XYZ file of N, CA, C and O in Angstrom:
500
model
N 4.161 16.377 21.518
C 3.747 14.865 21.437
C 2.495 14.480 21.428
O 1.813 15.189 22.204
N 2.121 13.553 20.467
C 0.795 13.106 20.590
C 1.050 11.347 20.357
O 1.838 11.046 19.741
N 0.154 10.853 21.105
C 0.074 9.541 21.289
C -1.325 8.942 20.413
O -2.300 9.586 20.912
N -1.250 8.079 19.684
C -2.324 7.685 18.920
C -2.471 6.043 19.123
O -1.414 5.448 18.876
N -3.699 5.671 19.496
C -3.783 4.126 19.795
C -5.085 3.799 19.073
O -6.127 4.221 19.332
N -4.872 2.848 18.013
C -6.102 2.461 17.198
C -6.762 1.223 17.960
O -6.047 0.679 18.658
N -8.155 0.994 17.907
C -8.865 -0.101 18.246
C -8.235 -1.413 17.262
O -8.089 -1.114 16.255
N -8.773 -2.461 17.820
C -8.542 -3.772 17.168
C -9.398 -3.775 15.743
O -10.631 -3.508 15.926
N -8.804 -4.037 14.816
C -9.654 -4.168 13.579
C -10.450 -5.487 13.675
O -10.852 -5.783 14.648
N -10.361 -6.219 12.410
C -10.845 -7.746 12.535
C -11.003 -8.122 11.302
O -10.644 -7.669 10.224
N -11.879 -9.299 11.017
C -12.165 -10.104 9.853
C -13.583 -9.906 9.816
O -14.273 -10.230 10.629
N -13.928 -9.519 8.647
C -15.193 -9.441 8.248
C -15.679 -10.090 6.747
O -14.853 -9.706 5.907
N -17.005 -10.146 6.537
C -17.182 -10.624 5.342
C -17.652 -9.472 4.440
O -17.822 -8.326 4.754
N -17.297 -9.822 2.907
C -17.639 -8.492 1.959
C -19.058 -8.355 2.284
O -20.001 -9.242 2.525
N -19.186 -7.006 2.030
C -20.568 -6.330 2.467
C -20.767 -5.937 3.896
O -21.910 -5.327 4.129
N -19.918 -6.343 4.712
C -20.172 -6.157 6.132
C -19.638 -4.786 6.628
O -19.255 -4.127 5.776
N -19.813 -4.431 7.790
C -19.432 -3.416 8.404
C -18.305 -3.497 9.520
O -18.303 -4.433 10.052
N -17.517 -2.653 9.797
C -16.787 -2.678 10.894
C -16.361 -1.088 11.405
O -16.306 -0.172 10.390
N -15.995 -0.936 12.497
C -15.802 0.493 13.338
C -14.321 0.503 13.824
O -14.328 -0.206 14.697
N -13.649 1.478 13.362
C -12.330 1.661 13.915
C -12.445 2.865 14.688
O -13.095 4.021 14.365
N -11.693 2.904 15.802
C -11.540 4.326 16.529
C -10.229 4.421 16.853
O -9.183 3.556 16.948
N -9.760 5.685 16.978
C -8.708 6.125 17.442
C -8.509 7.018 18.584
O -9.125 8.131 18.512
N -7.780 6.625 19.579
C -7.843 7.460 20.810
C -6.546 8.094 20.937
O -5.391 7.762 20.684
N -6.464 9.606 21.144
C -5.491 10.337 21.108
C -5.086 11.106 22.658
O -6.113 11.322 23.433
N -3.808 11.293 22.875
C -3.556 11.915 24.108
C -2.322 12.771 23.777
O -1.632 12.487 22.745
N -1.902 13.704 24.628
C -0.749 14.635 24.415
C -1.600 15.956 24.133
O -2.147 16.574 25.034
N -1.152 16.463 22.930
C -1.658 17.993 22.550
C -3.144 17.930 22.753
O -3.992 16.952 22.472
N -3.684 19.224 22.869
C -5.123 19.413 22.746
C -5.690 18.726 21.393
O -5.451 19.323 20.348
N -6.648 17.889 21.650
C -7.262 17.088 20.419
C -7.845 17.999 19.353
O -7.821 17.888 18.216
N -8.528 18.902 19.989
C -9.234 19.821 18.940
C -8.632 20.938 18.334
O -9.235 21.539 17.527
N -7.307 20.779 18.530
C -6.428 21.853 17.796
C -5.802 21.199 16.685
O -5.167 21.938 15.790
N -6.041 19.999 16.118
C -5.252 19.605 14.995
C -6.328 18.598 14.226
O -7.047 17.891 14.647
N -5.887 18.586 12.862
C -6.630 17.589 11.732
C -6.203 16.215 12.136
O -5.189 15.762 12.583
N -6.883 15.333 11.645
C -6.652 13.878 11.719
C -7.071 13.110 10.474
O -7.894 13.606 9.797
N -6.373 12.088 10.407
C -6.748 11.118 9.279
C -6.637 9.783 9.419
O -5.864 9.221 10.439
N -6.961 9.071 8.381
C -7.078 7.632 8.331
C -6.114 7.219 6.997
O -6.519 7.744 6.027
N -5.220 6.510 7.139
C -4.573 5.620 5.946
C -4.594 4.389 6.161
O -4.974 3.741 7.066
N -4.304 3.685 4.891
C -4.258 2.161 5.151
C -3.006 1.836 4.190
O -2.758 2.525 3.015
N -2.472 0.498 4.327
C -1.598 -0.079 3.680
C -1.791 -1.614 3.380
O -1.789 -2.342 4.341
N -2.057 -1.757 2.038
C -2.004 -3.375 1.726
C -0.728 -3.853 1.476
O 0.221 -3.196 1.247
N -0.471 -5.338 1.621
C 0.597 -5.840 1.420
C 1.349 -5.503 0.012
O 0.542 -5.481 -0.923
N 2.579 -5.130 -0.107
C 3.343 -4.779 -1.201
C 2.745 -3.601 -1.941
O 3.207 -3.142 -2.813
N 2.185 -2.735 -1.238
C 1.503 -1.358 -1.769
C 2.025 -0.296 -0.903
O 2.560 -0.372 0.542
N 1.870 0.977 -1.368
C 2.167 2.084 -0.589
C 1.132 2.461 0.244
O -0.053 2.253 0.076
N 1.395 3.183 1.280
C 0.350 3.608 2.363
C -0.589 4.657 1.431
O 0.083 5.550 0.911
N -1.711 4.519 1.569
C -2.517 5.421 0.950
C -3.788 6.219 1.863
O -4.034 5.477 2.965
N -4.120 7.371 1.265
C -5.183 8.047 2.116
C -6.341 7.459 2.174
O -6.822 6.916 0.972
N -7.079 7.453 3.162
C -8.595 7.033 3.285
C -9.514 8.032 3.508
O -10.380 8.298 2.888
N -9.178 8.818 4.560
C -10.121 10.033 5.142
C -9.336 10.771 6.053
O -8.441 10.409 6.688
N -9.900 12.149 5.997
C -9.417 12.972 7.093
C -10.439 13.984 7.632
O -11.730 14.191 6.973
N -10.417 14.595 8.570
C -11.311 15.611 9.238
C -10.760 16.554 9.993
O -9.388 16.525 10.484
N -11.371 17.906 9.695
C -10.696 19.016 10.255
C -10.656 19.021 11.913
O -11.312 18.331 12.479
N -9.996 19.972 12.519
C -10.099 19.963 13.996
C -11.300 20.098 14.593
O -11.698 19.350 15.655
N -12.355 20.869 13.927
C -13.801 20.928 14.397
C -14.536 19.947 14.168
O -15.645 19.543 14.510
N -14.120 18.919 13.040
C -15.078 18.065 12.665
C -15.962 18.490 11.594
O -16.736 17.694 10.942
N -15.933 19.879 11.293
C -16.865 20.354 10.341
C -16.456 19.934 8.848
O -17.439 20.166 7.803
N -15.318 19.740 8.468
C -14.834 19.516 7.254
C -14.087 18.103 7.148
O -13.516 17.796 7.988
N -14.554 17.249 5.976
C -13.963 16.109 5.885
C -13.692 15.681 4.502
O -14.322 16.529 3.559
N -12.743 14.717 4.160
C -12.264 14.440 2.882
C -12.201 13.034 2.854
O -11.752 12.389 3.820
N -12.567 12.347 1.571
C -12.424 11.053 1.332
C -11.725 10.522 0.142
O -11.748 11.317 -0.841
N -11.055 9.438 0.130
C -10.673 8.936 -1.191
C -11.695 8.687 -1.963
O -12.882 7.892 -1.470
N -11.671 8.453 -3.209
C -12.640 8.163 -4.099
C -13.052 6.622 -3.894
O -14.258 6.348 -3.944
N -12.207 5.743 -3.395
C -12.430 4.438 -3.323
C -13.189 4.183 -2.273
O -13.908 3.077 -2.193
N -13.421 4.889 -1.251
C -14.298 4.868 -0.159
C -15.437 5.605 0.151
O -16.344 5.590 0.960
N -15.398 6.668 -0.776
C -16.395 7.646 -0.703
C -17.881 7.074 -0.708
O -18.107 6.113 -1.576
N -18.739 7.262 0.121
C -20.280 6.819 0.107
C -20.060 5.682 1.030
O -21.306 5.161 1.322
N -19.107 4.992 1.275
C -19.341 3.776 1.986
C -18.446 3.969 3.617
O -19.090 3.332 4.643
N -17.373 4.952 3.633
C -16.916 5.083 4.829
C -17.255 6.294 5.449
O -17.466 7.506 4.772
N -17.173 6.630 6.561
C -17.545 7.848 7.353
C -16.458 8.151 8.580
O -16.317 7.209 9.368
N -15.857 9.379 8.344
C -15.106 9.652 9.458
C -15.645 10.702 10.540
O -16.563 11.614 9.762
N -15.334 10.591 11.494
C -16.007 11.698 12.717
C -15.050 11.688 13.899
O -14.083 10.833 13.981
N -15.193 12.724 14.648
C -14.350 12.668 15.731
C -15.370 13.387 16.914
O -16.392 14.035 16.816
N -14.992 13.063 18.185
C -15.571 13.437 19.380
C -14.596 14.200 20.204
O -13.615 13.531 20.792
N -14.486 15.379 20.059
C -13.495 16.312 20.720
C -13.453 16.154 22.224
O -12.540 16.437 22.970
N -14.745 16.024 22.637
C -14.740 15.934 24.199
C -14.153 14.566 24.641
O -13.815 14.537 25.894
N -14.081 13.530 23.752
C -13.554 12.305 24.414
C -12.217 12.008 23.480
O -11.634 10.899 23.654
N -11.669 13.103 22.812
C -10.383 12.625 22.313
C -10.189 11.508 21.381
O -9.410 10.871 21.438
N -11.368 11.496 20.604
C -11.376 10.177 19.719
C -11.810 10.440 18.398
O -12.587 11.207 18.309
N -11.354 9.699 17.454
C -11.726 9.646 16.214
C -12.322 8.103 15.715
O -11.899 7.278 16.248
N -13.172 8.319 14.751
C -13.992 6.966 14.349
C -13.967 6.979 12.931
O -14.150 7.954 12.180
N -13.630 5.775 12.563
C -13.857 5.374 11.012
C -14.937 4.527 10.907
O -14.711 3.232 11.236
N -16.156 4.791 10.520
C -17.261 3.626 10.223
C -17.135 3.177 8.786
O -17.209 3.923 7.815
N -16.920 1.821 8.610
C -16.589 1.276 7.250
C -17.896 0.305 7.012
O -18.127 -0.615 7.736
N -18.793 0.606 5.999
C -19.650 -0.142 5.398
C -19.653 -0.516 4.154
O -18.706 -0.173 3.261
N -20.422 -1.607 3.837
C -20.236 -2.112 2.585
C -18.657 -2.560 2.072
O -18.217 -2.226 1.034
N -18.101 -3.083 3.105
C -16.671 -3.439 2.783
C -16.558 -4.518 1.775
O -17.262 -5.594 1.414
N -15.104 -4.312 1.209
C -14.877 -5.184 -0.037
C -13.527 -5.657 0.195
O -12.911 -5.239 0.929
N -13.296 -6.767 -0.571
C -11.843 -7.425 -0.352
C -10.839 -6.497 -0.323
O -9.909 -6.614 0.251
N -11.099 -5.603 -1.334
C -9.884 -4.862 -1.664
C -9.576 -3.604 -0.616
O -8.786 -2.866 -0.612
N -10.518 -3.603 0.353
C -10.201 -2.821 1.659
C -9.528 -3.502 2.548
O -8.976 -2.637 3.726
N -8.968 -4.590 2.422
C -8.067 -5.191 3.419
C -6.787 -4.810 3.322
O -6.060 -4.469 2.330
N -6.562 -4.109 4.512
C -5.071 -3.651 4.682
C -4.809 -3.412 6.346
O -5.625 -3.626 6.990
N -3.700 -3.047 6.597
C -3.385 -2.312 7.823
C -4.055 -0.914 7.887
O -3.486 -0.086 7.109
N -4.856 -0.409 8.816
C -5.318 0.817 8.695
C -4.399 1.533 10.021
O -4.379 1.240 11.014
N -4.050 2.764 9.677
C -3.471 3.796 10.800
C -4.183 5.091 10.668
O -4.527 5.704 9.869
N -4.458 5.521 12.070
C -4.880 6.887 12.160
C -3.540 7.757 12.491
O -2.421 7.370 12.769
N -3.780 9.040 12.195
C -2.604 9.897 11.949
C -3.085 11.332 12.547
O -3.987 11.764 12.245
N -1.989 12.157 13.041
C -2.579 13.483 13.335
C -1.558 14.417 12.490
O -0.331 14.120 12.378
N -2.421 15.523 12.113
C -1.466 16.595 11.334
C -1.661 17.736 12.234
O -2.623 18.592 12.208
N -0.496 18.160 12.721
C -0.530 19.246 13.690
C -0.423 20.782 12.939
O -0.677 21.691 13.788
N 0.168 20.778 11.900
C 0.759 22.030 11.403
C 0.051 22.359 10.060
O 0.025 23.538 9.719
N -0.686 21.675 9.287
C -1.276 22.224 8.049
C -2.461 22.873 8.189
O -3.217 22.835 9.291
N -2.686 23.791 7.432
C -3.887 24.668 7.384
C -4.952 24.258 6.617
O -6.098 24.871 6.583
N -4.817 23.148 6.040
C -5.996 22.513 5.401
C -6.030 20.852 5.575
O -4.945 20.694 5.910
N -6.967 20.386 5.197
C -7.085 18.903 5.470
C -5.870 18.458 4.274
O -5.967 18.638 3.223
N -5.189 17.383 4.831
C -4.007 16.844 4.116
C -4.369 15.506 3.674
O -5.116 14.674 4.573
N -4.103 15.075 2.599
C -4.194 13.763 2.138
C -3.092 13.076 1.841
O -2.866 11.835 1.232
N -1.892 13.633 1.931
C -0.444 13.057 1.777
C 0.281 12.507 3.122
O -0.004 13.301 4.154
N 0.667 11.318 2.949
C 1.271 10.668 4.152
C 2.338 11.809 4.823
O 2.269 11.899 6.040
N 3.157 12.453 3.922
C 4.254 13.295 4.445
C 3.669 14.463 5.372
O 4.588 15.048 5.987
N 2.407 14.860 5.258
C 1.933 15.987 5.997
C 1.704 15.805 7.420
O 1.364 16.538 8.120
N 1.494 14.411 7.559
C 1.178 14.016 9.140
C 2.297 13.788 9.868
O 3.405 13.311 9.323
N 2.170 14.100 11.230
C 3.419 14.242 12.221
C 3.293 13.014 13.079
O 4.541 12.683 13.498
N 2.217 12.440 13.537
C 2.171 11.335 14.273
C 1.203 10.188 13.732
O 0.419 10.372 13.170
N 1.568 9.105 14.061
C 0.839 7.765 13.711
C 0.769 6.918 14.652
O 1.437 6.762 15.482
N -0.668 6.198 14.699
C -0.766 5.117 15.537
C 0.024 3.936 14.947
O 0.750 3.940 14.016
N -0.195 2.734 15.845
C 0.678 1.556 15.442
C 0.046 0.775 14.214
O 0.750 -0.212 13.759
N -1.187 1.207 14.010
C -1.895 0.279 12.881
C -2.748 -0.909 13.425
O -2.336 -1.503 14.444
N -3.817 -1.234 12.474
C -4.656 -2.364 13.131
C -5.151 -2.945 11.698
O -5.380 -2.355 10.750
N -5.226 -4.334 11.688
C -5.238 -5.063 10.557
C -6.709 -5.164 10.406
O -7.757 -5.452 11.165
N -7.386 -4.991 9.083
C -8.645 -5.348 8.646
C -8.730 -6.071 7.424
O -8.038 -5.888 6.460
N -9.430 -7.111 7.614
C -9.408 -8.199 6.572
C -10.752 -8.571 6.196
O -11.723 -8.743 6.918
N -11.010 -8.235 4.850
C -12.395 -8.591 4.252
C -12.189 -9.694 3.343
O -11.724 -9.832 2.433
N -13.092 -10.719 3.723
C -13.073 -12.096 2.971
C -14.178 -11.944 1.935
O -15.306 -11.312 2.044
N -14.114 -12.617 0.902
C -14.863 -12.518 -0.163
C -16.115 -13.714 -0.202
O -15.857 -14.755 0.616
């Protein structure tokens, strides 16, 4: 069992920045990959970013590459998504997720085993 709790999101103007964190408990944090997904109203949940157990390998959706940075602190059981140059189209509920069994970084919703409750990010134009 893994429990995931995201930090509060918020409302930010376009071009601004926001930092999301995800606190994990349960299984040994450094043993599994983590990811961020988002879901906008009326749309399917989509991949944002993922990070390997050690933090040495990361992957990003094309839509956020160069603007978002994923990182993790295995000593603190925490993962962070730093979001810069935010755009209105980044508005969504953001979810952190844990992938306990894949051998590589996964970008598909179905590969992840545990999910946080989600946090709203709203970017105004």
